[in-house]
Coordinates of C-alpha atoms in Angstrom, one line a residue:
Chain A
G1487 CA -5.9 -8.0 12.6
Q1488 CA -8.6 -7.0 10.2
Q1489 CA -8.6 -8.5 6.8
L1490 CA -9.9 -7.5 3.4
N1491 CA -11.1 -10.2 1.0
Q1492 CA -10.5 -9.1 -2.5
S1493 CA -11.7 -10.9 -5.6
P1494 CA -11.1 -12.2 -8.1
Q1495 CA -7.4 -13.0 -7.6
S1496 CA -6.8 -12.8 -11.3
M1497 CA -8.6 -11.9 -14.4
F1498 CA -7.8 -12.7 -18.0
I1499 CA -9.9 -10.5 -20.3
Q1500 CA -10.0 -9.3 -23.9
E1501 CA -9.1 -5.7 -24.7
G1502 CA -12.3 -3.6 -24.7
E1503 CA -14.0 -5.6 -22.0
D1504 CA -15.3 -4.2 -18.8
V1505 CA -13.7 -5.3 -15.5
S1506 CA -15.2 -5.5 -12.0
M1507 CA -13.5 -6.4 -8.8
N1508 CA -14.5 -6.0 -5.2
C1509 CA -13.4 -6.1 -1.5
T1510 CA -15.3 -7.1 1.5
S1511 CA -14.6 -7.1 5.1
S1512 CA -16.2 -8.3 8.4
S1513 CA -15.3 -5.0 9.9
I1514 CA -16.3 -1.5 9.3
F1515 CA -13.8 0.8 7.3
N1516 CA -13.9 4.6 7.4
T1517 CA -12.1 5.1 4.1
W1518 CA -11.7 2.9 1.0
L1519 CA -8.7 3.4 -1.4
W1520 CA -8.0 1.7 -4.6
Y1521 CA -4.4 1.4 -5.9
K1522 CA -2.7 0.0 -9.0
Q1523 CA 0.8 -1.5 -8.9
E1524 CA 3.0 -2.2 -11.9
P1525 CA 6.1 -4.4 -11.7
G1526 CA 9.0 -2.8 -9.9
E1527 CA 6.9 0.2 -8.7
G1528 CA 5.0 1.2 -5.6
P1529 CA 1.2 1.3 -5.6
V1530 CA -0.3 4.3 -7.2
L1531 CA -3.6 5.7 -5.8
L1532 CA -6.5 5.6 -8.3
I1533 CA -9.6 6.5 -6.3
A1534 CA -10.3 7.4 -2.7
L1535 CA -13.7 7.0 -1.1
Y1536 CA -14.7 8.7 2.2
K1537 CA -18.4 8.3 2.7
A1538 CA -20.7 5.3 2.7
G1539 CA -22.6 5.1 -0.6
E1540 CA -20.1 7.4 -2.4
L1541 CA -19.6 6.7 -6.0
T1542 CA -16.5 8.2 -7.6
S1543 CA -15.1 8.1 -11.1
N1544 CA -11.6 8.7 -12.4
G1545 CA -11.7 8.4 -16.2
R1546 CA -12.7 4.9 -17.2
L1547 CA -12.5 3.8 -13.5
T1548 CA -15.4 3.9 -11.1
A1549 CA -15.4 2.9 -7.5
Q1550 CA -18.1 2.7 -4.8
F1551 CA -18.0 2.8 -1.0
G1552 CA -20.6 0.3 0.1
I1553 CA -23.5 1.5 2.3
T1554 CA -22.7 -1.0 5.0
R1555 CA -19.1 0.4 5.1
K1556 CA -17.8 -3.2 4.8
D1557 CA -17.3 -3.4 1.1
S1558 CA -16.2 -1.5 -2.1
F1559 CA -16.0 -2.3 -5.8
L1560 CA -13.9 -1.0 -8.7
N1561 CA -15.0 -1.1 -12.3
I1562 CA -12.8 -0.4 -15.3
S1563 CA -14.7 0.2 -18.6
A1564 CA -13.4 -0.6 -22.0
S1565 CA -10.1 -2.0 -20.8
I1566 CA -6.9 -1.2 -22.7
P1567 CA -3.4 -2.9 -22.6
S1568 CA -2.0 -0.3 -20.2
D1569 CA -4.6 -1.3 -17.6
V1570 CA -2.5 -4.4 -17.0
G1571 CA -1.2 -4.6 -13.4
I1572 CA -2.2 -5.6 -9.9
Y1573 CA -5.1 -3.7 -8.3
F1574 CA -5.3 -3.4 -4.6
C1575 CA -8.1 -2.2 -2.3
A1576 CA -7.1 -0.7 1.0
G1577 CA -9.1 0.5 3.9
V1578 CA -8.7 2.6 7.0
P1579 CA -10.2 0.7 9.9
G1580 CA -12.9 2.2 12.1
G1581 CA -10.5 2.9 14.9
G1582 CA -8.1 4.7 12.6
A1583 CA -5.2 2.6 14.0
D1584 CA -2.8 0.1 12.4
G1585 CA -2.3 1.9 9.1
L1586 CA -3.9 0.8 5.9
T1587 CA -5.2 -2.8 5.5
F1588 CA -4.7 -4.2 2.1
G1589 CA -6.5 -6.8 0.1
K1590 CA -4.4 -9.5 -1.6
G1591 CA -4.8 -7.8 -5.0
T1592 CA -6.4 -8.6 -8.3
H1593 CA -4.0 -9.4 -11.1
L1594 CA -5.4 -8.0 -14.4
I1595 CA -4.1 -9.6 -17.6
I1596 CA -5.5 -8.3 -20.9
Q1597 CA -5.2 -10.2 -24.2
P1598 CA -5.1 -8.1 -27.3
Chain B
K711 CA 6.1 18.4 -6.9
A712 CA 8.4 15.6 -6.1
G713 CA 6.9 12.3 -5.0
V714 CA 7.9 9.9 -2.3
T715 CA 11.6 9.0 -2.6
Q716 CA 13.0 5.9 -1.3
T717 CA 16.7 4.9 -1.2
P718 CA 18.3 2.7 -2.2
R719 CA 16.1 1.0 -4.8
Y720 CA 17.8 -2.3 -4.4
L721 CA 19.9 -3.9 -1.7
I722 CA 21.4 -7.3 -1.1
K723 CA 22.5 -8.3 2.4
T724 CA 23.5 -11.5 4.1
R725 CA 21.8 -13.2 7.1
G726 CA 22.7 -11.6 10.4
Q727 CA 23.5 -8.2 9.0
Q728 CA 21.4 -5.0 9.6
V729 CA 20.0 -2.7 7.1
T730 CA 18.8 0.9 7.0
L731 CA 16.3 2.2 4.5
S732 CA 15.4 5.8 3.8
C733 CA 12.2 7.5 2.8
S734 CA 11.7 11.2 1.9
P735 CA 8.0 12.1 1.9
I736 CA 6.2 14.5 -0.4
S737 CA 7.0 18.0 0.6
G738 CA 4.5 19.2 3.2
H739 CA 3.6 15.6 4.2
R740 CA 4.2 14.9 7.8
S741 CA 3.1 11.3 8.2
V742 CA 5.2 8.5 6.9
S743 CA 4.2 4.8 7.1
W744 CA 6.2 1.7 6.2
Y745 CA 4.9 -1.5 4.6
Q746 CA 6.5 -4.9 3.8
Q747 CA 5.3 -6.5 0.6
T748 CA 5.9 -10.2 -0.1
P749 CA 4.2 -12.6 -2.6
G750 CA 2.8 -14.7 0.2
Q751 CA 1.6 -12.1 2.8
G752 CA 0.9 -9.2 0.5
L753 CA 1.2 -5.7 1.8
Q754 CA 1.6 -5.6 5.6
F755 CA 1.7 -2.5 7.8
L756 CA 5.0 -2.1 9.7
F757 CA 4.7 1.3 11.5
E758 CA 3.7 4.9 11.1
Y759 CA 5.5 8.1 12.2
F760 CA 4.1 11.5 12.7
S761 CA 5.9 14.5 14.2
E762 CA 8.9 12.3 15.0
T763 CA 6.9 9.9 17.0
Q764 CA 5.8 6.4 16.3
R765 CA 2.1 6.6 16.2
N766 CA 1.1 3.0 15.2
K767 CA 3.0 -0.3 15.0
G768 CA 2.0 -3.5 13.1
N769 CA 2.7 -7.1 14.1
F770 CA 6.3 -7.3 13.4
P771 CA 9.2 -8.4 15.6
G772 CA 11.4 -5.8 17.5
R773 CA 14.1 -6.4 14.9
F774 CA 12.1 -3.9 12.7
S775 CA 12.4 -0.3 14.0
G776 CA 12.1 3.2 12.6
R777 CA 12.5 6.8 13.2
Q778 CA 11.4 10.1 11.8
F779 CA 13.4 13.3 11.7
S780 CA 12.3 16.9 12.1
N781 CA 12.2 17.4 8.4
S782 CA 9.7 14.4 8.1
R783 CA 12.2 12.1 6.5
S784 CA 12.1 8.6 7.9
E785 CA 14.4 5.6 8.2
M786 CA 13.6 2.0 9.0
N787 CA 16.1 -0.4 10.3
V788 CA 16.1 -4.2 10.4
S789 CA 18.6 -5.9 12.5
T790 CA 19.9 -9.5 12.5
L791 CA 18.4 -10.1 9.0
E792 CA 16.7 -13.4 8.2
L793 CA 16.0 -14.9 4.7
G794 CA 12.3 -14.2 5.3
D795 CA 13.0 -10.5 5.5
S796 CA 13.5 -10.5 1.7
A797 CA 10.7 -8.2 0.4
L798 CA 9.7 -5.0 -1.2
Y799 CA 9.7 -2.3 1.5
L800 CA 7.4 0.5 0.7
C801 CA 7.1 3.9 2.3
A802 CA 3.9 6.0 2.1
S803 CA 3.4 9.6 3.0
S804 CA 0.3 11.7 3.8
L805 CA -0.4 15.1 5.0
V806 CA -1.5 13.9 8.4
P807 CA -2.3 10.5 9.8
G808 CA -5.9 9.4 10.2
M809 CA -8.8 7.9 8.4
N810 CA -9.6 10.5 5.8
T811 CA -6.2 11.0 4.4
E812 CA -4.8 9.6 1.1
A813 CA -1.4 7.8 1.2
F814 CA 1.1 8.2 -1.6
F815 CA 3.6 5.4 -2.0
G816 CA 7.3 5.5 -3.1
Q817 CA 8.7 3.0 -5.5
G818 CA 10.1 0.9 -2.7
T819 CA 13.4 -0.7 -1.8
R820 CA 13.8 -4.3 -2.9
L821 CA 15.8 -6.1 -0.1
T822 CA 17.3 -9.5 -0.8
V823 CA 18.7 -11.4 2.1
V824 CA 21.0 -14.2 1.1

């Protein structure tokens, strides 16, 4: 099946720093989604991207759909303690089948 | 507007038993997908239901099955449980299946097989 390579696997940062993570694929995706998951909870949708080149913001979060349709990045500006969690990228493959394909996640840890 | 509801939240079963998990989608959503989440494999797609029909299926053995009812509620069943089936099972709902639809997840059912 298709795979998404998400990096970095984990990040240890200071409160107030900016964060950047990305996902790449060898295949084209028609939709890119970014989720955040906290312990004991299901993933919560942060941003959805539908068009190549699209840049979308949600508060301090900004995500972009790569123009090749094979990558996406998520930026978090001025991180705060409640940003701690695991961030997942997910994509809908070009054929639209097989549900969402998820990256392995980026574990964000913030030191006060 | 209520979110995706999964029951039960936690479950402990022994090897060889079977288990049924339930998912109630967001009101108005007709597509329900199931995912298995483990530390080693991450989130993996199990299957998707729309209009009471299985639309897509991931790469899981036949012990994993599901169904969807006319009110869009869905159940998944795992028979002859194995230790490796221990995982967080997540259900996601969306208005309709397809590439331009956002999926919203429930809190999951934590299954432990002993």
